[in-house]
Each structure stands twice: as structure tokens, then as C-alpha cells.
Short mmCIF file of C-alpha atoms and ligand atoms in Angstrom, two decimals:
data_model
loop_
_atom_site.label_atom_id
_atom_site.label_comp_id
_atom_site.label_asym_id
_atom_site.label_seq_id
_atom_site.Cartn_x
_atom_site.Cartn_y
_atom_site.Cartn_z
CA UNK D 1 -24.73 9.67 21.40
CA UNK D 2 -24.75 8.97 17.66
CA UNK D 3 -22.84 5.87 16.58
CA UNK D 4 -23.83 6.12 12.92
CA UNK D 5 -21.45 7.22 10.19
CA UNK D 6 -22.63 10.22 8.17
CA UNK D 7 -23.61 9.66 4.53
CA UNK D 8 -20.33 11.29 3.53
CA UNK D 9 -18.31 8.94 5.77
CA UNK D 10 -20.21 5.91 4.44
CA UNK D 11 -19.52 6.99 0.87
CA UNK D 12 -15.84 7.56 1.67
CA UNK D 13 -15.60 4.08 3.22
CA UNK D 14 -17.20 2.47 0.17
CA UNK D 15 -14.88 4.40 -2.16
CA UNK D 16 -11.75 3.29 -0.27
CA UNK D 17 -13.02 -0.30 -0.11
CA UNK D 18 -13.69 -0.40 -3.86
CA UNK D 19 -10.31 1.20 -4.60
CA UNK D 20 -8.63 -1.41 -2.37
CA UNK D 21 -10.41 -4.32 -4.04
CA UNK D 22 -9.46 -3.07 -7.49
CA UNK D 23 -6.03 -1.50 -7.02
CA UNK D 24 -4.43 -2.89 -3.85
CA UNK D 25 -5.72 -6.41 -3.16
CA UNK D 26 -4.36 -7.84 -6.45
CA UNK D 27 -0.78 -7.24 -5.18
CA UNK D 28 -1.28 -8.54 -1.67
CA UNK D 29 -1.34 -12.33 -1.90
CA UNK D 30 1.93 -12.55 -3.81
CA UNK D 31 3.61 -9.88 -1.66
CA UNK D 32 2.71 -11.85 1.47
CA UNK D 33 3.80 -15.17 -0.01
CA UNK D 34 7.17 -13.79 -1.16
CA UNK D 35 7.59 -11.60 1.93
CA UNK D 36 8.16 -8.63 -0.36
CA UNK D 37 7.05 -5.02 -0.08
CA UNK D 38 4.87 -4.02 -3.03
CA UNK D 39 6.02 -0.70 -4.49
CA UNK D 40 3.07 -0.83 -6.89
CA UNK D 41 0.55 -1.00 -4.05
CA UNK D 42 2.45 1.73 -2.16
CA UNK D 43 2.34 4.06 -5.14
CA UNK D 44 -1.39 3.47 -5.46
CA UNK D 45 -1.89 4.33 -1.77
CA UNK D 46 0.06 7.57 -2.26
CA UNK D 47 -1.82 8.56 -5.40
CA UNK D 48 -5.17 7.93 -3.70
CA UNK D 49 -4.14 10.16 -0.78
CA UNK D 50 -4.19 7.42 1.85
CA UNK D 51 -0.64 8.05 3.09
CA UNK D 52 -1.49 11.52 4.36
CA UNK D 53 -5.17 11.68 5.20
CA UNK D 54 -4.81 13.86 8.28
CA UNK D 55 -1.89 15.98 7.04
CA UNK D 56 -2.85 19.59 6.21
CA UNK D 57 -3.43 20.33 2.53
CA UNK D 58 -0.38 22.61 2.39
CA UNK D 59 1.77 19.49 2.95
CA UNK D 60 -0.05 17.39 0.37
CA UNK D 61 -2.57 15.92 2.81
CA UNK D 62 -6.35 15.79 2.94
CA UNK D 63 -6.98 17.68 6.21
CA UNK D 64 -9.05 14.78 7.52
CA UNK D 65 -9.71 13.91 11.15
CA UNK D 66 -8.55 10.82 13.05
CA UNK D 67 -11.94 9.14 12.66
CA UNK D 68 -11.63 9.39 8.88
CA UNK D 69 -8.20 7.76 9.17
CA UNK D 70 -9.84 4.84 11.03
CA UNK D 71 -12.63 4.58 8.46
CA UNK D 72 -10.01 4.42 5.70
CA UNK D 73 -8.04 1.79 7.64
CA UNK D 74 -11.13 -0.34 8.14
CA UNK D 75 -12.03 -0.05 4.45
CA UNK D 76 -8.49 -1.09 3.45
CA UNK D 77 -8.73 -4.20 5.62
CA UNK D 78 -12.20 -5.01 4.37
CA UNK D 79 -11.16 -4.47 0.76
CA UNK D 80 -8.37 -7.04 1.08
CA UNK D 81 -5.21 -5.04 1.82
CA UNK D 82 -2.75 -7.30 3.60
CA UNK D 83 -1.54 -6.66 7.14
CA UNK D 84 2.01 -5.96 5.94
CA UNK D 85 1.04 -3.14 3.63
CA UNK D 86 -1.24 -1.47 6.18
CA UNK D 87 1.48 -1.79 8.84
CA UNK D 88 3.99 -0.13 6.50
CA UNK D 89 1.42 2.60 5.90
CA UNK D 90 0.78 3.03 9.64
CA UNK D 91 4.46 3.27 10.55
CA UNK D 92 5.02 5.73 7.71
CA UNK D 93 1.97 7.97 8.17
CA UNK D 94 1.35 7.91 11.91
CA UNK D 95 4.59 6.92 13.65
CA UNK D 96 6.83 8.98 11.37
CA UNK D 97 4.68 11.53 9.48
CA UNK D 98 2.39 12.50 12.33
CA UNK D 99 5.34 12.82 14.69
CA UNK D 100 6.95 15.32 12.30
CA UNK D 101 3.62 17.10 11.78
CA UNK D 102 3.07 17.60 15.52
CA UNK D 103 6.60 18.35 16.63
CA UNK D 104 8.48 19.55 13.57
CA UNK D 105 9.64 23.06 12.78
CA UNK D 106 8.24 24.72 9.65
CA UNK D 107 11.45 23.77 7.80
CA UNK D 108 11.22 20.10 8.91
CA UNK D 109 7.57 19.88 7.87
CA UNK D 110 8.27 21.46 4.49
CA UNK D 111 11.22 19.16 3.86
CA UNK D 112 9.58 15.86 4.80
CA UNK D 113 5.78 15.95 4.78
CA UNK D 114 5.00 16.54 1.08
CA UNK D 115 7.34 13.70 0.05
CA UNK D 116 5.91 11.40 2.74
CA UNK D 117 2.36 12.37 1.70
CA UNK D 118 2.92 11.37 -1.92
CA UNK D 119 4.75 8.18 -1.01
CA UNK D 120 7.90 9.31 -2.84
CA UNK D 121 9.71 8.96 0.49
CA UNK D 122 9.06 6.29 3.07
CA UNK D 123 9.28 6.99 6.80
CA UNK D 124 9.87 4.89 9.88
CA UNK D 125 10.15 5.29 13.64
CA UNK D 126 12.83 3.66 15.78
CA UNK D 127 12.11 3.33 19.47
CA UNK D 128 12.64 -0.37 20.24
CA UNK D 129 16.16 -1.67 20.89
CA UNK D 130 17.57 -5.17 21.30
CA UNK D 131 17.57 -4.74 25.11
CA UNK D 132 14.66 -2.31 25.45
CA UNK D 133 11.25 -3.32 24.11
CA UNK D 134 8.43 -3.19 26.65
CA UNK D 135 10.70 -1.14 28.90
CA UNK D 136 11.08 1.64 26.35
CA UNK D 137 12.49 4.03 28.95
CA UNK D 138 15.56 1.79 29.13
CA UNK D 139 16.80 2.66 25.63
CA UNK D 140 20.55 3.09 25.43
CA UNK D 141 20.99 4.85 22.08
CA UNK D 142 22.73 8.11 22.89
CA UNK D 143 22.76 11.53 21.26
CA UNK D 144 25.58 13.79 22.42
CA UNK D 145 25.57 17.46 21.47
CA UNK D 146 28.87 18.77 20.14
CA UNK D 147 28.61 22.35 18.88
CA UNK D 148 26.05 22.49 16.12
CA UNK D 149 25.81 18.66 15.75
CA UNK D 150 24.45 15.69 17.64
CA UNK D 151 26.42 12.43 17.52
CA UNK D 152 24.19 9.34 17.66
CA UNK D 153 25.30 5.85 18.67
CA UNK D 154 23.16 2.77 19.21
CA UNK D 155 20.99 0.08 17.62
CA UNK D 156 17.24 -0.09 17.00
CA UNK D 157 15.42 -3.29 16.17
CA UNK D 158 12.15 -4.56 14.64
CA UNK D 159 11.77 -1.27 12.78
CA UNK D 160 8.94 -1.33 10.26
CA UNK D 161 10.08 0.20 6.93
CA UNK D 162 13.65 0.23 8.31
CA UNK D 163 15.27 -1.15 5.14
CA UNK D 164 13.40 1.26 2.87
CA UNK D 165 12.96 4.48 4.78
CA UNK D 166 14.37 7.77 3.52
CA UNK D 167 13.82 9.27 6.97
CA UNK D 168 13.73 7.79 10.46
CA UNK D 169 12.41 9.30 13.67
CA UNK D 170 14.96 8.05 16.21
CA UNK D 171 14.62 8.19 19.97
CA UNK D 172 17.87 8.62 21.89
CA UNK D 173 19.06 9.52 25.37
CA UNK D 174 20.35 13.09 25.70
CA UNK D 175 20.47 13.17 29.50
CA UNK D 176 21.00 9.87 31.31
CA UNK D 177 20.23 11.36 34.73
CA UNK D 178 16.78 12.66 33.74
CA UNK D 179 15.00 9.28 33.23
CA UNK D 180 11.87 9.67 31.05
CA UNK D 181 12.74 13.35 30.58
CA UNK D 182 16.20 12.52 29.26
CA UNK D 183 14.96 11.09 25.95
CA UNK D 184 14.82 13.17 22.76
CA UNK D 185 13.62 12.56 19.20
CA UNK D 186 15.69 13.14 16.08
CA UNK D 187 15.30 12.99 12.32
CA UNK D 188 17.94 10.88 10.60
CA UNK D 189 18.11 10.77 6.82
CA UNK D 190 19.01 7.69 4.82
CA UNK D 191 22.58 7.90 3.59
CA UNK D 192 23.88 9.82 6.62
CA UNK D 193 27.38 8.37 7.20
CA UNK D 194 27.35 5.72 9.96
CA UNK D 195 23.58 5.14 9.67
CA UNK D 196 22.78 1.69 8.21
CA UNK D 197 19.76 -0.58 8.02
CA UNK D 198 20.24 -4.27 8.76
CA UNK D 199 18.98 -7.15 6.64
CA UNK D 200 15.24 -7.50 6.11
CA UNK D 201 13.85 -9.85 8.80
CA UNK D 202 11.74 -12.84 7.76
CA UNK D 203 8.45 -12.90 9.66
CA UNK D 204 5.45 -15.02 10.69
CA UNK D 205 2.90 -12.40 9.58
CA UNK D 206 2.59 -8.90 8.08
CA UNK D 207 5.17 -10.35 5.73
CA UNK D 208 5.01 -7.75 3.01
CA UNK D 209 6.16 -5.03 5.39
CA UNK D 210 9.92 -4.71 5.73
CA UNK D 211 11.44 -4.96 9.20
CA UNK D 212 15.06 -4.49 10.20
CA UNK D 213 17.58 -3.24 12.67
CA UNK D 214 18.98 0.29 12.35
CA UNK D 215 22.62 0.79 13.28
CA UNK D 216 24.08 4.13 14.30
CA UNK D 217 27.83 4.43 14.58
CA UNK D 218 29.04 7.99 15.24
CA UNK D 219 26.17 9.38 13.15
CA UNK D 220 26.52 13.15 12.92
CA UNK D 221 23.35 15.15 12.37
CA UNK D 222 22.84 18.91 12.51
CA UNK D 223 21.10 20.34 15.60
CA UNK D 224 18.23 21.33 13.27
CA UNK D 225 17.34 17.61 13.16
CA UNK D 226 16.22 17.61 16.78
CA UNK D 227 12.45 17.01 16.75
CA UNK D 228 10.63 19.06 19.37
CA UNK D 229 12.60 20.07 22.45
CA UNK D 230 15.39 18.13 24.15
CA UNK D 231 13.85 15.86 26.80
CA UNK D 232 10.39 15.65 25.21
CA UNK D 233 11.09 12.40 23.34
CA UNK D 234 9.11 10.20 25.68
CA UNK D 235 5.96 12.33 25.35
CA UNK D 236 6.44 12.34 21.57
CA UNK D 237 6.69 8.53 21.64
CA UNK D 238 3.49 8.29 23.70
CA UNK D 239 1.58 10.23 21.03
CA UNK D 240 2.92 7.90 18.35
CA UNK D 241 1.96 4.87 20.43
CA UNK D 242 -1.59 6.22 20.74
CA UNK D 243 -1.87 6.01 16.93
CA UNK D 244 -0.36 2.52 17.18
CA UNK D 245 -3.21 1.61 19.51
CA UNK D 246 -6.03 3.13 17.42
CA UNK D 247 -5.90 3.98 13.68
CA UNK D 248 -3.23 1.35 13.10
CA UNK D 249 -5.65 -1.30 14.38
CA UNK D 250 -8.56 -0.27 12.15
CA UNK D 251 -7.41 -2.46 9.22
CA UNK D 252 -7.58 -5.52 11.52
CA UNK D 253 -11.22 -4.65 12.26
CA UNK D 254 -11.95 -4.41 8.54
CA UNK D 255 -10.08 -7.63 7.76
CA UNK D 256 -12.00 -9.42 10.50
CA UNK D 257 -15.28 -8.13 9.10
CA UNK D 258 -14.31 -9.43 5.68
CA UNK D 259 -13.38 -12.78 7.24
CA UNK D 260 -16.80 -12.83 8.92
CA UNK D 261 -18.60 -12.62 5.59
CA UNK D 262 -16.16 -15.12 4.03
CA UNK D 263 -16.89 -17.54 6.89
CA UNK D 264 -20.66 -17.04 6.72
CA UNK D 265 -20.65 -17.65 2.94
CA UNK D 266 -18.32 -20.64 3.21
CA UNK D 267 -20.44 -22.18 5.98
CA UNK D 268 -23.51 -22.03 3.72
CA UNK D 269 -21.87 -23.60 0.65
CA UNK D 270 -19.74 -26.18 2.46
CA UNK D 271 -21.76 -29.36 2.96
CA UNK D 272 -20.95 -32.22 5.34
CA UNK D 273 -23.26 -34.95 6.59
CA UNK D 274 -25.63 -33.89 3.78
CA UNK D 275 -26.18 -30.35 5.10
CA UNK D 276 -24.56 -26.94 5.13
CA UNK D 277 -22.11 -26.71 7.99
CA UNK D 278 -23.94 -23.41 8.75
CA UNK D 279 -26.77 -25.62 10.09
CA UNK D 280 -24.52 -26.86 12.91
CA UNK D 281 -24.82 -24.87 16.09
CA UNK D 282 -21.08 -25.17 16.79
CA UNK D 283 -20.37 -23.26 13.55
CA UNK D 284 -23.15 -20.73 14.17
CA UNK D 285 -21.62 -19.87 17.55
CA UNK D 286 -18.22 -19.20 16.01
CA UNK D 287 -19.80 -16.85 13.46
CA UNK D 288 -21.82 -15.09 16.17
CA UNK D 289 -18.63 -14.59 18.21
CA UNK D 290 -16.91 -13.09 15.17
CA UNK D 291 -19.75 -10.62 14.72
CA UNK D 292 -19.57 -9.57 18.39
CA UNK D 293 -15.81 -9.12 18.10
CA UNK D 294 -16.05 -6.90 15.01
CA UNK D 295 -18.73 -4.65 16.51
CA UNK D 296 -16.95 -4.23 19.85
CA UNK D 297 -13.48 -3.78 18.32
CA UNK D 298 -14.77 -1.11 15.94
CA UNK D 299 -16.33 0.89 18.78
CA UNK D 300 -13.17 0.69 20.90
CA UNK D 301 -10.84 1.71 18.08
CA UNK D 302 -13.12 4.51 16.85
CA UNK D 303 -13.51 5.83 20.40
CA UNK D 304 -9.81 6.65 20.62
CA UNK D 305 -9.96 8.47 17.27
CA UNK D 306 -13.15 10.30 18.26
CA UNK D 307 -11.56 11.43 21.53
CA UNK D 308 -8.56 12.74 19.60
CA UNK D 309 -10.90 14.64 17.28
CA UNK D 310 -12.62 16.20 20.32
CA UNK D 311 -9.22 17.59 21.31
CA UNK D 312 -8.70 15.08 24.15
CA UNK D 313 -4.95 14.64 24.28
CA UNK D 314 -3.39 11.23 25.02
CA UNK D 315 -6.09 8.66 25.70
CA UNK D 316 -3.94 6.03 27.40
CA UNK D 317 -6.73 4.01 28.98
CA UNK D 318 -8.98 3.95 25.89
CA UNK D 319 -6.04 3.20 23.57
CA UNK D 320 -4.77 0.34 25.74
CA UNK D 321 -8.26 -1.17 25.99
CA UNK D 322 -8.65 -1.03 22.19
CA UNK D 323 -5.20 -2.52 21.60
CA UNK D 324 -5.69 -5.30 24.14
CA UNK D 325 -9.11 -6.21 22.79
CA UNK D 326 -8.08 -6.35 19.14
CA UNK D 327 -5.03 -8.48 20.00
CA UNK D 328 -6.26 -10.84 22.69
CA UNK D 329 -9.82 -11.31 21.47
CA UNK D 330 -8.95 -11.05 17.79
CA UNK D 331 -6.42 -13.87 17.93
CA UNK D 332 -8.91 -16.62 19.00
CA UNK D 333 -11.54 -15.23 16.63
CA UNK D 334 -9.06 -15.45 13.71
CA UNK D 335 -8.26 -19.00 14.78
CA UNK D 336 -11.95 -19.91 14.64
CA UNK D 337 -12.18 -18.32 11.17
CA UNK D 338 -9.54 -20.83 10.06
CA UNK D 339 -11.41 -23.59 11.90
CA UNK D 340 -14.67 -22.88 10.05
CA UNK D 341 -12.79 -23.45 6.77
CA UNK D 342 -11.34 -26.77 7.99
CA UNK D 343 -8.29 -27.90 5.96
CA UNK D 344 -8.91 -25.22 3.34
CA UNK D 345 -8.47 -22.57 6.02
CA UNK D 346 -4.94 -23.83 6.56
CA UNK D 347 -4.08 -23.17 2.91
CA UNK D 348 -2.52 -19.97 1.68
CA UNK D 349 -5.19 -19.47 -1.00
CA UNK D 350 -7.76 -18.69 1.69
CA UNK D 351 -7.40 -15.18 3.17
CA UNK D 352 -8.21 -16.42 6.71
CA UNK D 353 -4.79 -18.13 6.79
CA UNK D 354 -3.06 -14.78 6.29
CA UNK D 355 -5.35 -13.01 8.74
CA UNK D 356 -4.53 -15.61 11.42
CA UNK D 357 -0.79 -14.93 11.01
CA UNK D 358 -1.18 -11.16 10.75
CA UNK D 359 -3.39 -10.66 13.81
CA UNK D 360 -0.72 -12.10 16.09
CA UNK D 361 1.16 -8.80 15.74
CA UNK D 362 -1.71 -6.97 17.47
CA UNK D 363 -0.68 -8.80 20.67
CA UNK D 364 2.96 -7.68 20.33
CA UNK D 365 3.71 -4.54 18.27
CA UNK D 366 3.18 -1.10 19.80
CA UNK D 367 3.20 -2.60 23.30
CA UNK D 368 2.33 -6.19 24.15
CA UNK D 369 -0.98 -7.33 25.64
CA UNK D 370 0.75 -7.75 29.01
CA UNK D 371 1.89 -4.12 28.87
CA UNK D 372 -1.63 -2.92 27.93
CA UNK D 373 -3.01 -4.78 30.99
CA UNK D 374 -0.29 -3.19 33.10
CA UNK D 375 -1.23 0.32 31.87
CA UNK D 376 -4.96 -0.27 32.44
CA UNK D 377 -4.40 -1.71 35.93
CA UNK D 378 -1.95 1.05 36.88
CA UNK D 379 -4.40 3.76 35.82
CA UNK D 380 -7.24 2.09 37.72
CA UNK D 381 -5.04 1.89 40.80
CA UNK D 382 -4.10 5.56 40.49
CA UNK D 383 -7.76 6.53 40.18
CA UNK D 384 -8.71 4.41 43.19
CA UNK D 385 -6.04 5.82 45.48
C1 FAD C 1 6.53 -6.87 13.08
C2 FAD C 1 6.96 -5.88 14.12
C3 FAD C 1 7.04 -4.54 13.78
C4 FAD C 1 7.50 -3.60 14.73
N1 FAD C 1 7.65 -2.30 14.35
C5 FAD C 1 8.25 -1.43 15.21
C6 FAD C 1 8.56 -0.09 14.77
O1 FAD C 1 8.26 0.31 13.65
N2 FAD C 1 9.22 0.72 15.65
C7 FAD C 1 9.57 0.32 16.90
O2 FAD C 1 10.16 1.11 17.65
N3 FAD C 1 9.27 -0.93 17.35
C8 FAD C 1 8.63 -1.81 16.52
N4 FAD C 1 8.34 -3.09 16.94
C9 FAD C 1 8.74 -3.50 18.28
C10 FAD C 1 7.58 -3.78 19.23
O3 FAD C 1 6.96 -2.59 19.63
C11 FAD C 1 8.15 -4.60 20.40
O4 FAD C 1 8.43 -5.88 19.87
C12 FAD C 1 7.21 -4.72 21.57
O5 FAD C 1 7.06 -3.48 22.22
C13 FAD C 1 7.69 -5.77 22.60
O6 FAD C 1 9.03 -5.59 22.92
P1 FAD C 1 10.04 -6.86 22.86
O7 FAD C 1 9.84 -7.49 21.54
O8 FAD C 1 11.38 -6.37 23.21
O9 FAD C 1 9.51 -7.85 23.95
P2 FAD C 1 9.88 -7.85 25.51
O10 FAD C 1 9.67 -6.49 26.07
O11 FAD C 1 11.21 -8.48 25.70
O12 FAD C 1 8.76 -8.81 26.08
C14 FAD C 1 8.86 -10.24 26.07
C15 FAD C 1 7.67 -10.78 26.85
O13 FAD C 1 7.75 -10.33 28.22
C16 FAD C 1 6.56 -9.65 28.56
N5 FAD C 1 6.83 -8.57 29.50
C17 FAD C 1 7.80 -7.61 29.43
N6 FAD C 1 7.71 -6.78 30.45
C18 FAD C 1 6.67 -7.20 31.22
C19 FAD C 1 6.06 -6.75 32.43
N7 FAD C 1 6.48 -5.68 33.08
N8 FAD C 1 5.00 -7.45 32.91
C20 FAD C 1 4.55 -8.55 32.26
N9 FAD C 1 5.07 -9.02 31.12
C21 FAD C 1 6.11 -8.35 30.60
C22 FAD C 1 6.01 -9.11 27.24
O14 FAD C 1 4.63 -8.82 27.32
C23 FAD C 1 6.32 -10.27 26.31
O15 FAD C 1 5.35 -11.26 26.43
C24 FAD C 1 7.84 -4.03 16.03
C25 FAD C 1 7.71 -5.38 16.37
C26 FAD C 1 7.29 -6.29 15.45
C27 FAD C 1 7.20 -7.75 15.83
#
């Protein structure tokens, strides 16, 4: 088994990292502080091709594989892109764009993908509802077919890019009796009468991404806006969640690697008791733990992408392990990164402060740590019985 990146992949990673340092990072600190989405940074991502890496060229993409998407994500994090921007990118490219790519008709792909690839349009995906988060099968948004239209009613919440998106992938119940097989996916365009985004929510971390509710009140959409077949919505959502639990985590790995070198450098220059704090074993152990985290997290995240590239469909176990590890092990490691910086680490000027706030989302979004443990345990139980 070869764990090394090819020369081409290494060069690509360096190119994305350099681009991020020069063209993206300068916008990030202010965007995070103000809790504002940076259109400038978004445009740069689109122009560089990072919003559509794995889309086919005919739709404005780069025809890359999932591993390349992870390499780009890691390089963005390492180059200083903030968690909000990379979350907005993930929701747009993977949760919305990839869902259209894999399930859309030729007409749907032609209509949406080129504009999503360039960044001219922003996409989002609405699964979560006020009363249905972890229990996604309990969603109550309905889509009722009347002739050549579907009528949608319901509310989605915590939707990344919700206030900005030109197109939303919306999951709704089409057959209440059919349980998981009664959910379908739809494309809803901004401006459709009855479809409104709520106010932008103010958040602990990933602050430069926009998050809101989406309200649907008698929203009429043509039957052509059904994505995939009726009743396949839950399977479609599972594919999106697999991205949520792999490529979307890669920027956290990169950001943690950057924090590792920041911490190592800081520990050498910061002197207390007449010596570098790097001379103290307590600090050395924290840095060693960070290094172990980065190496292990990278392998777990890349494994999901590699499996996808080998044609292995839906890697629930591997994706849940990666997601759980990045969230539950990443959180204490980020806390220690702040600790190494002492009082300075608590200050906004030091990137570890932002990382600490951003990483918390890895324990919640795309399925909480408790749910990842539940999936892993359930699969182990099934295999044992
Ligand atoms: C910044 C942000 C961006 C998001 N973006 C999107 C998006 O773009 N699209 C989208 O659809 N959703 C999005 N979400 C929603 C996210 O996926 C949900 O918040 C998440 O799945 C948890 O659901 P919940 O918030 O309703 O928590 P709940 O499900 O209410 O969970 C509350 C607590 O109970 C625990 N719990 C629940 N059930 C169990 C159980 N069976 N066993 C043990 N513990 C349990 C949970 O682990 C958690 O600790 C986003 C969330 C955030 C915070």
C-alpha cells in the first residue's frame, strides 16, 4: 500500500496552498471577526476552479477525483482559509453540486452545474429541520404532487449558504407511509414564490459562512425539479453526508497542521523561566499529540475519498470513523494549541483562537459525534450477528 502523494499531487497541494496564502487568507480574519461572507474570497475560489474540482469539464469542472478534492481542502486549511469559507464551499460543491451531478437529469445539470462551478450561483442543501436533526428520517416538510407541480410546505434550519443560495436541494416527504423510502429530493430556486430564507444566524465558529432557516409556504415547483426518483431522497442524503464526513473535513486537517507549525515555532520563541517553553516536557507532549492527530486524521479522511475513487459506494463505517476522530480528537488538540500560546492564544489575532471555535462544528454538523458512534456500533453489531 502506497501512502505517498504523487509528485503531481504534491505540486497541486503546494499550488493551492500558495494561492490560499496569497488570495484567500487576507480576507479571512476580518470575515470571521465581522461574521460576514467574503464575496471576494468566493470569487477567487471560483476562478481558481476550487468550487468544482470533481465536476466533469463539460460543466465547468476539473474532472478530478475525490482524493484531489481532499488534497485541495487540506491545502486551503493549511494556507489559512477560515472554517466558514471552506464550509460554505463544502455545502455548495458537495452537498448541493455533487447531489445534482449524481442525480440530476441532463437538463438539471446543464442549468445548474456551470453556474455553481464558476461561483456565479451559490448552492445549499436543506435536510435538517427544527424538530428533526439527528433523526433525519423524522423530517416533516412535505411535497404533494398536483398535476405537473409539487407543492412544498415546511421549514429547514441551520442551512449553510441558506441566505445566499440561488438553488437549494430540499428533502421532503412524498409518502408518509413509506418511512425512509418516502423521502424525495427537490431543486428549489431562489425567488420561487413562498420560498424565503430566514435571518442570518450569529455563530460561535465558522462565522464567515451564512446560516439560516428556509421557509416553504405553498411553494409550487414543476415536476422537472424532482431530483432523482421519488422515494430515493434518503439514499441521496446519505451520499451527501459521506462528503460531509470526508472531503469537508480535509480543511480541518490542514488547519490543524498549520496550527502545529505555529505552535512549534511559538514554543521555541516564547521564553519563560529563562528558557524556551519548547524545553518543557509538558509543552513537548502537547505538540507531539498534535502531530499524531494530524497524521491519523489525514489517513482517515483520505481513506474515505480513496474508497470512493476505487468505486466503493457509500463508506458509512469509514466516513463515521473519520468524522468522529476529527471532531472528538480535534477539539482537545485545538484546545491545547490555544494553551501553548497562553493568553495570546485567547486573542483573536492568533489563528489558534479561530481554529478552536471552528473545530467545534466537526462534533455537530453532518451528524453529531454521538450519532457517528451509534452508526459505528450498529454496523459492528450487524457484522457480529
Ligand atoms: C454551522 C452549522 C451548519 C449546518 N449546515 C447544515 C446544512 O447545510 N444543511 C443541513 O441540512 N443541516 C445543517 N446543519 C445541521 C446539522 O447537521 C445538525 O445540527 C446536526 O445533525 C445535529 O442535529 P440537531 O442540531 O438537531 O441536534 P439534535 O439531533 O437535537 O441533538 C442534540 C443532542 O442530542 C444528541 N442525540 C440525538 N439523538 C441521539 C441518539 N440517538 N443517541 C445519543 N445522542 C443523541 C446529539 O448527539 C446532540 O448531542 C448545520 C449545523 C450547524 C451548527
